Amino acid sequence: MTVTVLRGGTVFTPQPAGTADVVVGGRDVLAVTASGDPTGGPPVGSPDAVYDCAGLLVVPGLVDGHLHIVGGGGGAGYHSRIPELPADVIVEAGTTTCVGMPGVDPVSKGPETLLARAYALPVAGPRAWVMAGGFHWPPPTLTGSLLRDLYLLPHLVGVKIALYEHKATCPDLADLTRLLRELEWAAGATGRAALLHVHLGTAGGDPDLLPRALDASGANPRRLQVTHANYSPGTLDLAARIGAAGSWVDVNPLINPARIAGAVAPVDAVAELLARGVPADRLTLSSDGNASVPRTLPDGTREEFAYRVELLPTVRALVDTGTLDLPRALALVTRNPATALGLTGAGTLRPGVPADVVVLDPQLRVRRVFRDGAELVRDGRAVTPAPFRPSPGEVATGAGPDTGSR
């Protein structure tokens, strides 16, 4: 068994553990022990590798619960379909666990494509799960039944739907009530989260639809998570009501006033949700990364495309503004989403869990990333670049040997 020690960093599990050593054996965390304490962990002899983390932060791998791993878009024409998200982009943001989301396009980016990408990502990137559903109701399935999909597909952790969206076909009260009951059954039958993940849009509709469906179904409020809470003051109001009743509320850094008119800044949204009685341990941040085409700017130009998978700048902003302290802010991107998604062992550092570890500098910039004990990021860059990405020279000039094959 290969033993690695991350020595002398300021450790958050995400709870503060002080200056400590994180001992990794093979794929798992063996111990988190005070630095220099010879009795604090299991005997490991001479470790195979020691990383000096003095002056750095050592935290759990991030859990991004809403990521478009096959690319979003498609609603503005075939040309608006966004390519797949490279694995190295994800891990360079510190994310070691993600959930791939269906989006606007249920045909060319359907469940087969989503699952295939989730199977591929862990080769040199994060471990990945997926959601069924998307913007269209009823959603496409693989077995002919949503209930059968939930029961038979172990990578499936829940169902995404869209409400109050112009381009969505939305379930009604009877559909929602039935779906929540089916998810309750699936959670009991499979042991998975079977989460109902609800994208909130800004179109009109009955704001009491979700509370009524939850009440009528008798489902556990924690079976429900609303996302895009900060899309507008109206979505934030509904999210606050849902969260105060015991459900999960997800805020997206991609949605901000600099990009979307009427959006609520993520930090302001978190502060408002806390002020309205949503517990901090019921809040999550997800990137919504690689979601949709660049937007048209006021001068008529298009914003530069970017994957936008980063979560840590928002974590830092929450701390810098005094909205949350660092342990609770980190929990929004580690323990909380892992708990909502039923991903036991993710989002925490303790003996026996997979060794998903991120080393950050004091400004919360990623320096190293380990997943299952293997180093994926070194000095902020992926150790293994994503495949099928030609070098800049090859893109510009077509350079490279001509084998004569086609």
mmCIF file of C-alpha atoms in Angstrom:
data_model
loop_
_atom_site.group_PDB
_atom_site.id
_atom_site.type_symbol
_atom_site.label_atom_id
_atom_site.label_comp_id
_atom_site.label_asym_id
_atom_site.label_seq_id
_atom_site.Cartn_x
_atom_site.Cartn_y
_atom_site.Cartn_z
ATOM 1 C CA MET A 1 0.000 0.000 0.000
ATOM 2 C CA THR A 2 1.363 3.397 -0.992
ATOM 3 C CA VAL A 3 1.378 5.855 1.912
ATOM 4 C CA THR A 4 1.309 9.609 1.333
ATOM 5 C CA VAL A 5 1.449 12.305 4.005
ATOM 6 C CA LEU A 6 0.231 15.869 3.503
ATOM 7 C CA ARG A 7 2.164 17.448 6.331
ATOM 8 C CA GLY A 8 1.632 20.552 8.393
ATOM 9 C CA GLY A 9 -1.226 22.243 6.569
ATOM 10 C CA THR A 10 -4.172 24.034 8.125
ATOM 11 C CA VAL A 11 -6.789 21.303 7.783
ATOM 12 C CA PHE A 12 -10.551 21.653 7.403
ATOM 13 C CA THR A 13 -12.572 18.449 7.333
ATOM 14 C CA PRO A 14 -14.552 20.811 6.593
ATOM 15 C CA GLN A 15 -14.598 21.477 10.347
ATOM 16 C CA PRO A 16 -11.359 23.113 11.507
ATOM 17 C CA ALA A 17 -8.738 20.556 12.566
ATOM 18 C CA GLY A 18 -5.859 22.977 13.125
ATOM 19 C CA THR A 19 -2.344 22.325 11.909
ATOM 20 C CA ALA A 20 -2.428 18.660 11.047
ATOM 21 C CA ASP A 21 -1.130 15.846 8.872
ATOM 22 C CA VAL A 22 -3.444 14.016 6.497
ATOM 23 C CA VAL A 23 -2.231 10.441 6.050
ATOM 24 C CA VAL A 24 -3.361 8.656 2.904
ATOM 25 C CA GLY A 25 -3.014 4.912 2.447
ATOM 26 C CA GLY A 26 -3.757 3.663 -1.042
ATOM 27 C CA ARG A 27 -7.122 5.122 -2.022
ATOM 28 C CA ASP A 28 -8.323 6.093 1.476
ATOM 29 C CA VAL A 29 -7.655 8.529 4.285
ATOM 30 C CA LEU A 30 -5.899 6.699 7.119
ATOM 31 C CA ALA A 31 -5.730 9.534 9.637
ATOM 32 C CA VAL A 32 -6.030 13.244 10.258
ATOM 33 C CA THR A 33 -3.681 13.894 13.154
ATOM 34 C CA ALA A 34 -2.082 16.899 14.812
ATOM 35 C CA SER A 35 1.303 17.583 13.236
ATOM 36 C CA GLY A 36 4.154 16.146 15.229
ATOM 37 C CA ASP A 37 1.884 13.891 17.323
ATOM 38 C CA PRO A 38 3.404 10.401 17.071
ATOM 39 C CA THR A 39 0.371 8.842 18.771
ATOM 40 C CA GLY A 40 -2.302 10.555 16.685
ATOM 41 C CA GLY A 41 -2.595 8.086 13.838
ATOM 42 C CA PRO A 42 -1.813 4.554 12.703
ATOM 43 C CA PRO A 43 1.811 3.496 12.345
ATOM 44 C CA VAL A 44 2.836 4.040 8.732
ATOM 45 C CA GLY A 45 6.591 3.485 8.857
ATOM 46 C CA SER A 46 8.363 5.481 6.179
ATOM 47 C CA PRO A 47 5.798 7.099 3.876
ATOM 48 C CA ASP A 48 6.304 6.818 0.146
ATOM 49 C CA ALA A 49 5.689 10.527 -0.372
ATOM 50 C CA VAL A 50 5.559 13.558 1.913
ATOM 51 C CA TYR A 51 4.166 16.919 0.796
ATOM 52 C CA ASP A 52 5.013 19.986 2.856
ATOM 53 C CA CYS A 53 1.732 21.894 3.258
ATOM 54 C CA ALA A 54 2.953 24.499 5.755
ATOM 55 C CA GLY A 55 1.212 27.795 5.093
ATOM 56 C CA LEU A 56 -1.423 26.064 2.933
ATOM 57 C CA LEU A 57 -4.975 24.847 3.499
ATOM 58 C CA VAL A 58 -5.906 21.171 3.166
ATOM 59 C CA VAL A 59 -9.605 20.568 2.520
ATOM 60 C CA PRO A 60 -11.905 17.860 1.157
ATOM 61 C CA GLY A 61 -12.339 17.527 -2.584
ATOM 62 C CA LEU A 62 -15.168 19.747 -3.789
ATOM 63 C CA VAL A 63 -18.568 18.291 -4.698
ATOM 64 C CA ASP A 64 -20.256 20.059 -7.618
ATOM 65 C CA GLY A 65 -23.871 18.937 -7.688
ATOM 66 C CA HIS A 66 -24.878 20.644 -10.957
ATOM 67 C CA LEU A 67 -22.417 20.451 -13.841
ATOM 68 C CA HIS A 68 -23.060 20.108 -17.578
ATOM 69 C CA ILE A 69 -20.495 17.430 -18.357
ATOM 70 C CA VAL A 70 -21.828 16.885 -21.901
ATOM 71 C CA GLY A 71 -22.311 20.604 -22.501
ATOM 72 C CA GLY A 72 -25.456 22.660 -22.293
ATOM 73 C CA GLY A 73 -27.007 24.773 -24.987
ATOM 74 C CA GLY A 74 -28.910 23.628 -28.044
ATOM 75 C CA GLY A 75 -31.947 25.780 -27.403
ATOM 76 C CA ALA A 76 -30.804 28.463 -29.857
ATOM 77 C CA GLY A 77 -30.161 26.112 -32.782
ATOM 78 C CA TYR A 78 -27.868 23.198 -33.602
ATOM 79 C CA HIS A 79 -24.882 25.552 -33.651
ATOM 80 C CA SER A 80 -25.505 26.529 -30.010
ATOM 81 C CA ARG A 81 -24.759 23.042 -28.651
ATOM 82 C CA ILE A 82 -21.750 23.248 -26.320
ATOM 83 C CA PRO A 83 -19.044 20.534 -26.396
ATOM 84 C CA GLU A 84 -18.303 18.135 -23.552
ATOM 85 C CA LEU A 85 -16.523 19.438 -20.482
ATOM 86 C CA PRO A 86 -12.876 18.257 -20.306
ATOM 87 C CA ALA A 87 -11.937 16.321 -17.187
ATOM 88 C CA ASP A 88 -8.854 18.426 -16.477
ATOM 89 C CA VAL A 89 -10.922 21.627 -16.341
ATOM 90 C CA ILE A 90 -13.070 20.097 -13.602
ATOM 91 C CA VAL A 91 -10.265 18.877 -11.341
ATOM 92 C CA GLU A 92 -8.232 22.067 -11.775
ATOM 93 C CA ALA A 93 -11.166 23.812 -10.061
ATOM 94 C CA GLY A 94 -10.723 21.471 -7.079
ATOM 95 C CA THR A 95 -13.774 19.330 -7.866
ATOM 96 C CA THR A 96 -13.315 15.603 -7.276
ATOM 97 C CA THR A 97 -17.011 14.617 -7.349
ATOM 98 C CA CYS A 98 -19.663 15.944 -9.697
ATOM 99 C CA VAL A 99 -23.200 15.306 -10.913
ATOM 100 C CA GLY A 100 -23.802 15.568 -14.647
ATOM 101 C CA MET A 101 -26.997 17.385 -15.530
ATOM 102 C CA PRO A 102 -29.410 17.008 -18.431
ATOM 103 C CA GLY A 103 -30.381 20.309 -19.971
ATOM 104 C CA VAL A 104 -32.442 21.862 -22.748
ATOM 105 C CA ASP A 105 -31.632 19.241 -25.401
ATOM 106 C CA PRO A 106 -33.089 15.786 -24.599
ATOM 107 C CA VAL A 107 -32.234 14.287 -27.996
ATOM 108 C CA SER A 108 -28.541 14.705 -28.830
ATOM 109 C CA LYS A 109 -27.634 15.068 -25.138
ATOM 110 C CA GLY A 110 -29.935 12.387 -23.747
ATOM 111 C CA PRO A 111 -29.356 9.918 -20.905
ATOM 112 C CA GLU A 112 -27.137 7.584 -22.951
ATOM 113 C CA THR A 113 -24.709 10.408 -23.715
ATOM 114 C CA LEU A 114 -24.763 11.651 -20.128
ATOM 115 C CA LEU A 115 -24.057 8.226 -18.645
ATOM 116 C CA ALA A 116 -21.258 7.522 -21.110
ATOM 117 C CA ARG A 117 -19.536 10.757 -20.109
ATOM 118 C CA ALA A 118 -19.967 9.959 -16.410
ATOM 119 C CA TYR A 119 -18.319 6.578 -16.989
ATOM 120 C CA ALA A 120 -15.398 8.250 -18.783
ATOM 121 C CA LEU A 121 -14.584 11.118 -16.426
ATOM 122 C CA PRO A 122 -13.002 9.160 -13.532
ATOM 123 C CA VAL A 123 -10.215 7.835 -15.772
ATOM 124 C CA ALA A 124 -8.277 11.069 -15.203
ATOM 125 C CA GLY A 125 -10.798 13.367 -13.584
ATOM 126 C CA PRO A 126 -13.587 13.450 -11.017
ATOM 127 C CA ARG A 127 -15.922 10.630 -10.097
ATOM 128 C CA ALA A 128 -19.298 11.392 -11.620
ATOM 129 C CA TRP A 129 -22.989 10.652 -11.142
ATOM 130 C CA VAL A 130 -25.921 11.845 -13.211
ATOM 131 C CA MET A 131 -29.512 13.015 -12.964
ATOM 132 C CA ALA A 132 -32.404 11.915 -15.126
ATOM 133 C CA GLY A 133 -34.901 14.413 -16.493
ATOM 134 C CA GLY A 134 -34.147 17.823 -17.942
ATOM 135 C CA PHE A 135 -36.278 20.583 -19.423
ATOM 136 C CA HIS A 136 -38.927 18.306 -20.904
ATOM 137 C CA TRP A 137 -41.721 16.361 -19.227
ATOM 138 C CA PRO A 138 -42.108 13.443 -19.337
ATOM 139 C CA PRO A 139 -38.345 12.898 -19.468
ATOM 140 C CA PRO A 140 -36.520 10.449 -21.720
ATOM 141 C CA THR A 141 -35.668 7.144 -20.045
ATOM 142 C CA LEU A 142 -33.376 4.201 -20.752
ATOM 143 C CA THR A 143 -35.593 1.368 -19.541
ATOM 144 C CA GLY A 144 -38.960 2.785 -20.597
ATOM 145 C CA SER A 145 -39.816 3.897 -17.074
ATOM 146 C CA LEU A 146 -38.359 6.585 -14.828
ATOM 147 C CA LEU A 147 -38.977 4.374 -11.812
ATOM 148 C CA ARG A 148 -37.084 1.482 -13.425
ATOM 149 C CA ASP A 149 -34.203 3.804 -14.323
ATOM 150 C CA LEU A 150 -33.971 4.965 -10.715
ATOM 151 C CA TYR A 151 -33.980 1.392 -9.478
ATOM 152 C CA LEU A 152 -31.587 -0.179 -11.998
ATOM 153 C CA LEU A 153 -28.991 2.488 -12.815
ATOM 154 C CA PRO A 154 -26.544 2.943 -9.909
ATOM 155 C CA HIS A 155 -25.083 6.164 -11.330
ATOM 156 C CA LEU A 156 -28.498 7.830 -11.151
ATOM 157 C CA VAL A 157 -28.859 9.927 -7.990
ATOM 158 C CA GLY A 158 -32.046 11.818 -8.767
ATOM 159 C CA VAL A 159 -34.242 13.627 -11.266
ATOM 160 C CA LYS A 160 -33.912 17.171 -12.557
ATOM 161 C CA ILE A 161 -36.960 19.108 -13.696
ATOM 162 C CA ALA A 162 -37.437 22.718 -14.763
ATOM 163 C CA LEU A 163 -40.237 24.932 -13.490
ATOM 164 C CA TYR A 164 -41.170 28.474 -14.578
ATOM 165 C CA GLU A 165 -39.101 28.153 -17.758
ATOM 166 C CA HIS A 166 -40.227 29.380 -21.189
ATOM 167 C CA LYS A 167 -38.456 26.524 -22.999
ATOM 168 C CA ALA A 168 -39.517 23.778 -20.606
ATOM 169 C CA THR A 169 -42.510 21.479 -20.590
ATOM 170 C CA CYS A 170 -43.267 21.391 -16.889
ATOM 171 C CA PRO A 171 -44.989 18.757 -14.752
ATOM 172 C CA ASP A 172 -48.242 19.780 -13.113
ATOM 173 C CA LEU A 173 -49.305 19.239 -9.501
ATOM 174 C CA ALA A 174 -50.393 15.635 -10.061
ATOM 175 C CA ASP A 175 -47.149 14.826 -11.922
ATOM 176 C CA LEU A 176 -45.011 16.407 -9.188
ATOM 177 C CA THR A 177 -46.871 14.645 -6.403
ATOM 178 C CA ARG A 178 -46.499 11.288 -8.144
ATOM 179 C CA LEU A 179 -42.809 11.924 -8.872
ATOM 180 C CA LEU A 180 -42.037 12.771 -5.245
ATOM 181 C CA ARG A 181 -43.771 9.584 -4.110
ATOM 182 C CA GLU A 182 -41.779 7.552 -6.627
ATOM 183 C CA LEU A 183 -38.558 9.162 -5.422
ATOM 184 C CA GLU A 184 -39.428 8.285 -1.826
ATOM 185 C CA TRP A 185 -39.882 4.674 -2.915
ATOM 186 C CA ALA A 186 -36.642 4.698 -4.921
ATOM 187 C CA ALA A 187 -34.691 6.128 -1.988
ATOM 188 C CA GLY A 188 -35.906 3.346 0.274
ATOM 189 C CA ALA A 189 -35.414 0.615 -2.313
ATOM 190 C CA THR A 190 -31.924 1.613 -3.438
ATOM 191 C CA GLY A 191 -30.387 3.481 -0.518
ATOM 192 C CA ARG A 192 -29.545 6.363 -2.841
ATOM 193 C CA ALA A 193 -30.636 9.981 -2.421
ATOM 194 C CA ALA A 194 -33.265 9.938 -5.200
ATOM 195 C CA LEU A 195 -33.223 13.728 -5.062
ATOM 196 C CA LEU A 196 -35.704 15.917 -6.921
ATOM 197 C CA HIS A 197 -33.510 18.726 -8.253
ATOM 198 C CA VAL A 198 -35.696 21.620 -9.434
ATOM 199 C CA HIS A 199 -34.375 24.305 -11.771
ATOM 200 C CA LEU A 200 -36.225 27.540 -11.012
ATOM 201 C CA GLY A 201 -36.786 29.872 -13.955
ATOM 202 C CA THR A 202 -38.246 33.343 -14.192
ATOM 203 C CA ALA A 203 -41.428 32.707 -16.215
ATOM 204 C CA GLY A 204 -44.819 33.039 -14.555
ATOM 205 C CA GLY A 205 -46.549 30.230 -12.731
ATOM 206 C CA ASP A 206 -48.063 29.131 -9.453
ATOM 207 C CA PRO A 207 -45.464 29.890 -6.741
ATOM 208 C CA ASP A 208 -47.186 27.434 -4.409
ATOM 209 C CA LEU A 209 -46.829 24.478 -6.786
ATOM 210 C CA LEU A 210 -43.786 22.937 -5.109
ATOM 211 C CA PRO A 211 -44.971 23.409 -1.509
ATOM 212 C CA ARG A 212 -48.347 21.920 -2.424
ATOM 213 C CA ALA A 213 -46.787 18.927 -4.159
ATOM 214 C CA LEU A 214 -44.428 18.279 -1.264
ATOM 215 C CA ASP A 215 -47.307 18.445 1.193
ATOM 216 C CA ALA A 216 -49.571 16.219 -0.920
ATOM 217 C CA SER A 217 -46.874 13.596 -1.500
ATOM 218 C CA GLY A 218 -45.896 13.177 2.138
ATOM 219 C CA ALA A 219 -42.254 13.038 0.986
ATOM 220 C CA ASN A 220 -39.360 13.957 3.244
ATOM 221 C CA PRO A 221 -38.582 17.662 2.568
ATOM 222 C CA ARG A 222 -34.941 16.671 2.113
ATOM 223 C CA ARG A 223 -35.974 14.749 -0.993
ATOM 224 C CA LEU A 224 -36.250 18.166 -2.692
ATOM 225 C CA GLN A 225 -33.594 20.639 -3.767
ATOM 226 C CA VAL A 226 -34.235 23.884 -5.629
ATOM 227 C CA THR A 227 -31.425 25.320 -7.746
ATOM 228 C CA HIS A 228 -30.862 28.650 -9.485
ATOM 229 C CA ALA A 229 -32.218 30.195 -6.289
ATOM 230 C CA ASN A 230 -30.537 33.493 -7.173
ATOM 231 C CA TYR A 231 -31.977 33.804 -10.688
ATOM 232 C CA SER A 232 -34.237 36.673 -9.546
ATOM 233 C CA PRO A 233 -35.770 38.107 -6.371
ATOM 234 C CA GLY A 234 -38.817 35.932 -7.113
ATOM 235 C CA THR A 235 -36.861 32.679 -7.307
ATOM 236 C CA LEU A 236 -34.971 33.657 -4.163
ATOM 237 C CA ASP A 237 -38.257 34.229 -2.325
ATOM 238 C CA LEU A 238 -39.561 30.798 -3.336
ATOM 239 C CA ALA A 239 -36.240 29.159 -2.458
ATOM 240 C CA ALA A 240 -36.281 30.771 0.983
ATOM 241 C CA ARG A 241 -39.768 29.372 1.626
ATOM 242 C CA ILE A 242 -38.734 25.913 0.435
ATOM 243 C CA GLY A 243 -35.506 25.970 2.445
ATOM 244 C CA ALA A 244 -37.141 27.149 5.655
ATOM 245 C CA ALA A 245 -39.512 24.166 5.342
ATOM 246 C CA GLY A 246 -36.545 21.751 5.422
ATOM 247 C CA SER A 247 -35.528 21.281 1.778
ATOM 248 C CA TRP A 248 -32.168 21.969 0.148
ATOM 249 C CA VAL A 249 -31.396 25.283 -1.582
ATOM 250 C CA ASP A 250 -28.689 25.598 -4.228
ATOM 251 C CA VAL A 251 -27.092 28.885 -5.326
ATOM 252 C CA ASN A 252 -25.151 29.240 -8.582
ATOM 253 C CA PRO A 253 -22.130 31.545 -9.063
ATOM 254 C CA LEU A 254 -22.749 31.463 -12.838
ATOM 255 C CA ILE A 255 -25.910 33.479 -12.164
ATOM 256 C CA ASN A 256 -24.921 36.999 -11.181
ATOM 257 C CA PRO A 257 -25.954 40.558 -12.075
ATOM 258 C CA ALA A 258 -22.874 41.013 -14.276
ATOM 259 C CA ARG A 259 -24.222 38.352 -16.633
ATOM 260 C CA ILE A 260 -27.977 38.280 -16.082
ATOM 261 C CA ALA A 261 -30.179 41.314 -15.580
ATOM 262 C CA GLY A 262 -32.223 40.968 -12.415
ATOM 263 C CA ALA A 263 -30.116 38.175 -10.931
ATOM 264 C CA VAL A 264 -29.105 38.251 -7.270
ATOM 265 C CA ALA A 265 -25.388 38.070 -6.504
ATOM 266 C CA PRO A 266 -24.515 34.679 -4.963
ATOM 267 C CA VAL A 267 -23.159 36.178 -1.735
ATOM 268 C CA ASP A 268 -26.242 38.374 -1.332
ATOM 269 C CA ALA A 269 -28.473 35.364 -1.995
ATOM 270 C CA VAL A 270 -26.782 33.270 0.688
ATOM 271 C CA ALA A 271 -27.056 36.150 3.170
ATOM 272 C CA GLU A 272 -30.765 36.571 2.393
ATOM 273 C CA LEU A 273 -31.455 32.842 2.718
ATOM 274 C CA LEU A 274 -29.714 32.710 6.092
ATOM 275 C CA ALA A 275 -31.616 35.790 7.271
ATOM 276 C CA ARG A 276 -34.902 34.121 6.322
ATOM 277 C CA GLY A 277 -34.279 31.038 8.375
ATOM 278 C CA VAL A 278 -32.661 28.593 5.944
ATOM 279 C CA PRO A 279 -29.998 26.724 7.966
ATOM 280 C CA ALA A 280 -26.447 26.971 6.644
ATOM 281 C CA ASP A 281 -26.224 23.183 6.598
ATOM 282 C CA ARG A 282 -29.129 23.086 4.108
ATOM 283 C CA LEU A 283 -27.384 25.378 1.601
ATOM 284 C CA THR A 284 -25.199 24.312 -1.319
ATOM 285 C CA LEU A 285 -23.253 25.964 -4.115
ATOM 286 C CA SER A 286 -23.003 24.387 -7.561
ATOM 287 C CA SER A 287 -21.318 25.847 -10.608
ATOM 288 C CA ASP A 288 -23.878 25.139 -13.379
ATOM 289 C CA GLY A 289 -20.639 25.064 -15.358
ATOM 290 C CA ASN A 290 -20.534 24.628 -19.143
ATOM 291 C CA ALA A 291 -24.227 25.397 -19.184
ATOM 292 C CA SER A 292 -25.100 27.598 -22.126
ATOM 293 C CA VAL A 293 -23.822 29.751 -24.962
ATOM 294 C CA PRO A 294 -22.112 33.079 -24.201
ATOM 295 C CA ARG A 295 -24.529 35.951 -23.809
ATOM 296 C CA THR A 296 -24.893 39.067 -25.949
ATOM 297 C CA LEU A 297 -23.399 42.094 -24.215
ATOM 298 C CA PRO A 298 -25.017 45.565 -24.213
ATOM 299 C CA ASP A 299 -22.688 46.711 -27.008
ATOM 300 C CA GLY A 300 -23.880 43.865 -29.226
ATOM 301 C CA THR A 301 -20.756 41.728 -28.876
ATOM 302 C CA ARG A 302 -20.693 38.267 -27.336
ATOM 303 C CA GLU A 303 -19.033 37.551 -24.017
ATOM 304 C CA GLU A 304 -15.992 35.314 -24.208
ATOM 305 C CA PHE A 305 -16.825 31.649 -23.725
ATOM 306 C CA ALA A 306 -15.574 30.065 -20.516
ATOM 307 C CA TYR A 307 -16.417 26.799 -18.794
ATOM 308 C CA ARG A 308 -17.119 28.636 -15.504
ATOM 309 C CA VAL A 309 -16.798 25.655 -13.179
ATOM 310 C CA GLU A 310 -15.161 27.561 -10.312
ATOM 311 C CA LEU A 311 -16.713 27.460 -6.850
ATOM 312 C CA LEU A 312 -13.859 28.631 -4.639
ATOM 313 C CA PRO A 313 -14.033 32.346 -5.590
ATOM 314 C CA THR A 314 -17.574 32.415 -4.195
ATOM 315 C CA VAL A 315 -16.425 30.582 -1.064
ATOM 316 C CA ARG A 316 -13.767 33.234 -0.593
ATOM 317 C CA ALA A 317 -16.293 36.038 -1.174
ATOM 318 C CA LEU A 318 -18.607 34.556 1.467
ATOM 319 C CA VAL A 319 -15.732 34.645 3.947
ATOM 320 C CA ASP A 320 -14.389 38.064 2.943
ATOM 321 C CA THR A 321 -17.838 39.662 3.359
ATOM 322 C CA GLY A 322 -18.378 38.011 6.744
ATOM 323 C CA THR A 323 -21.415 36.126 5.440
ATOM 324 C CA LEU A 324 -20.007 32.786 6.634
ATOM 325 C CA ASP A 325 -16.811 31.695 8.317
ATOM 326 C CA LEU A 326 -14.469 29.473 6.313
ATOM 327 C CA PRO A 327 -15.610 26.072 7.687
ATOM 328 C CA ARG A 328 -19.295 26.792 6.961
ATOM 329 C CA ALA A 329 -18.484 28.314 3.575
ATOM 330 C CA LEU A 330 -16.424 25.256 2.621
ATOM 331 C CA ALA A 331 -19.290 23.012 3.715
ATOM 332 C CA LEU A 332 -21.442 24.537 0.928
ATOM 333 C CA VAL A 333 -19.139 22.913 -1.647
ATOM 334 C CA THR A 334 -18.117 19.759 0.250
ATOM 335 C CA ARG A 335 -20.177 18.141 3.008
ATOM 336 C CA ASN A 336 -23.551 19.748 2.284
ATOM 337 C CA PRO A 337 -23.877 18.723 -1.390
ATOM 338 C CA ALA A 338 -22.496 15.275 -0.592
ATOM 339 C CA THR A 339 -25.182 14.869 2.069
ATOM 340 C CA ALA A 340 -27.952 16.136 -0.211
ATOM 341 C CA LEU A 341 -26.872 13.701 -2.918
ATOM 342 C CA GLY A 342 -26.393 10.754 -0.546
ATOM 343 C CA LEU A 343 -22.719 10.394 -1.499
ATOM 344 C CA THR A 344 -21.360 8.873 1.694
ATOM 345 C CA GLY A 345 -17.688 9.645 2.254
ATOM 346 C CA ALA A 346 -17.501 12.493 -0.247
ATOM 347 C CA GLY A 347 -16.941 16.054 0.916
ATOM 348 C CA THR A 348 -15.153 15.189 4.149
ATOM 349 C CA LEU A 349 -11.748 14.188 5.497
ATOM 350 C CA ARG A 350 -11.806 11.392 8.048
ATOM 351 C CA PRO A 351 -10.356 7.896 8.383
ATOM 352 C CA GLY A 352 -11.891 5.367 6.022
ATOM 353 C CA VAL A 353 -13.263 7.714 3.349
ATOM 354 C CA PRO A 354 -11.831 8.032 -0.170
ATOM 355 C CA ALA A 355 -8.759 10.250 -0.206
ATOM 356 C CA ASP A 356 -10.208 13.176 -2.147
ATOM 357 C CA VAL A 357 -8.079 16.079 -0.974
ATOM 358 C CA VAL A 358 -7.428 19.610 -2.224
ATOM 359 C CA VAL A 359 -4.474 21.765 -1.189
ATOM 360 C CA LEU A 360 -5.154 25.510 -1.430
ATOM 361 C CA ASP A 361 -3.062 28.609 -0.976
ATOM 362 C CA PRO A 362 -4.285 31.262 1.496
ATOM 363 C CA GLN A 363 -6.272 32.945 -1.310
ATOM 364 C CA LEU A 364 -8.130 29.643 -1.888
ATOM 365 C CA ARG A 365 -6.412 28.960 -5.189
ATOM 366 C CA VAL A 366 -5.931 25.294 -6.063
ATOM 367 C CA ARG A 367 -2.371 23.983 -5.777
ATOM 368 C CA ARG A 368 -2.824 20.179 -5.598
ATOM 369 C CA VAL A 369 -5.746 17.795 -6.008
ATOM 370 C CA PHE A 370 -5.903 14.126 -5.068
ATOM 371 C CA ARG A 371 -8.752 11.766 -5.924
ATOM 372 C CA ASP A 372 -8.717 8.280 -4.408
ATOM 373 C CA GLY A 373 -5.168 9.071 -3.267
ATOM 374 C CA ALA A 374 -3.880 9.741 -6.796
ATOM 375 C CA GLU A 375 -2.501 13.180 -7.590
ATOM 376 C CA LEU A 376 -4.541 14.741 -10.401
ATOM 377 C CA VAL A 377 -3.410 18.374 -10.118
ATOM 378 C CA ARG A 378 0.065 19.691 -9.334
ATOM 379 C CA ASP A 379 0.937 23.387 -9.081
ATOM 380 C CA GLY A 380 -2.575 24.227 -10.216
ATOM 381 C CA ARG A 381 -2.431 22.241 -13.484
ATOM 382 C CA ALA A 382 -3.749 18.776 -14.313
ATOM 383 C CA VAL A 383 -1.107 16.057 -14.216
ATOM 384 C CA THR A 384 -2.837 14.320 -17.139
ATOM 385 C CA PRO A 385 -4.276 16.744 -19.706
ATOM 386 C CA ALA A 386 -7.606 15.716 -21.181
ATOM 387 C CA PRO A 387 -7.318 13.589 -24.338
ATOM 388 C CA PHE A 388 -8.447 14.671 -27.815
ATOM 389 C CA ARG A 389 -7.295 18.254 -27.282
ATOM 390 C CA PRO A 390 -4.717 19.097 -29.987
ATOM 391 C CA SER A 391 -1.876 21.423 -29.201
ATOM 392 C CA PRO A 392 -2.272 25.080 -30.214
ATOM 393 C CA GLY A 393 0.220 24.547 -33.029
ATOM 394 C CA GLU A 394 -1.813 21.705 -34.448
ATOM 395 C CA VAL A 395 -4.993 23.755 -34.320
ATOM 396 C CA ALA A 396 -3.438 26.747 -36.042
ATOM 397 C CA THR A 397 -1.313 25.056 -38.687
ATOM 398 C CA GLY A 398 -2.456 21.488 -38.989
ATOM 399 C CA ALA A 399 1.100 20.480 -38.123
ATOM 400 C CA GLY A 400 1.852 16.872 -37.517
ATOM 401 C CA PRO A 401 2.780 13.826 -39.531
ATOM 402 C CA ASP A 402 0.511 12.919 -42.435
ATOM 403 C CA THR A 403 0.027 9.187 -42.228
ATOM 404 C CA GLY A 404 -2.002 9.098 -45.398
ATOM 405 C CA SER A 405 -4.926 7.447 -43.595
ATOM 406 C CA ARG A 406 -8.476 8.807 -43.562
#
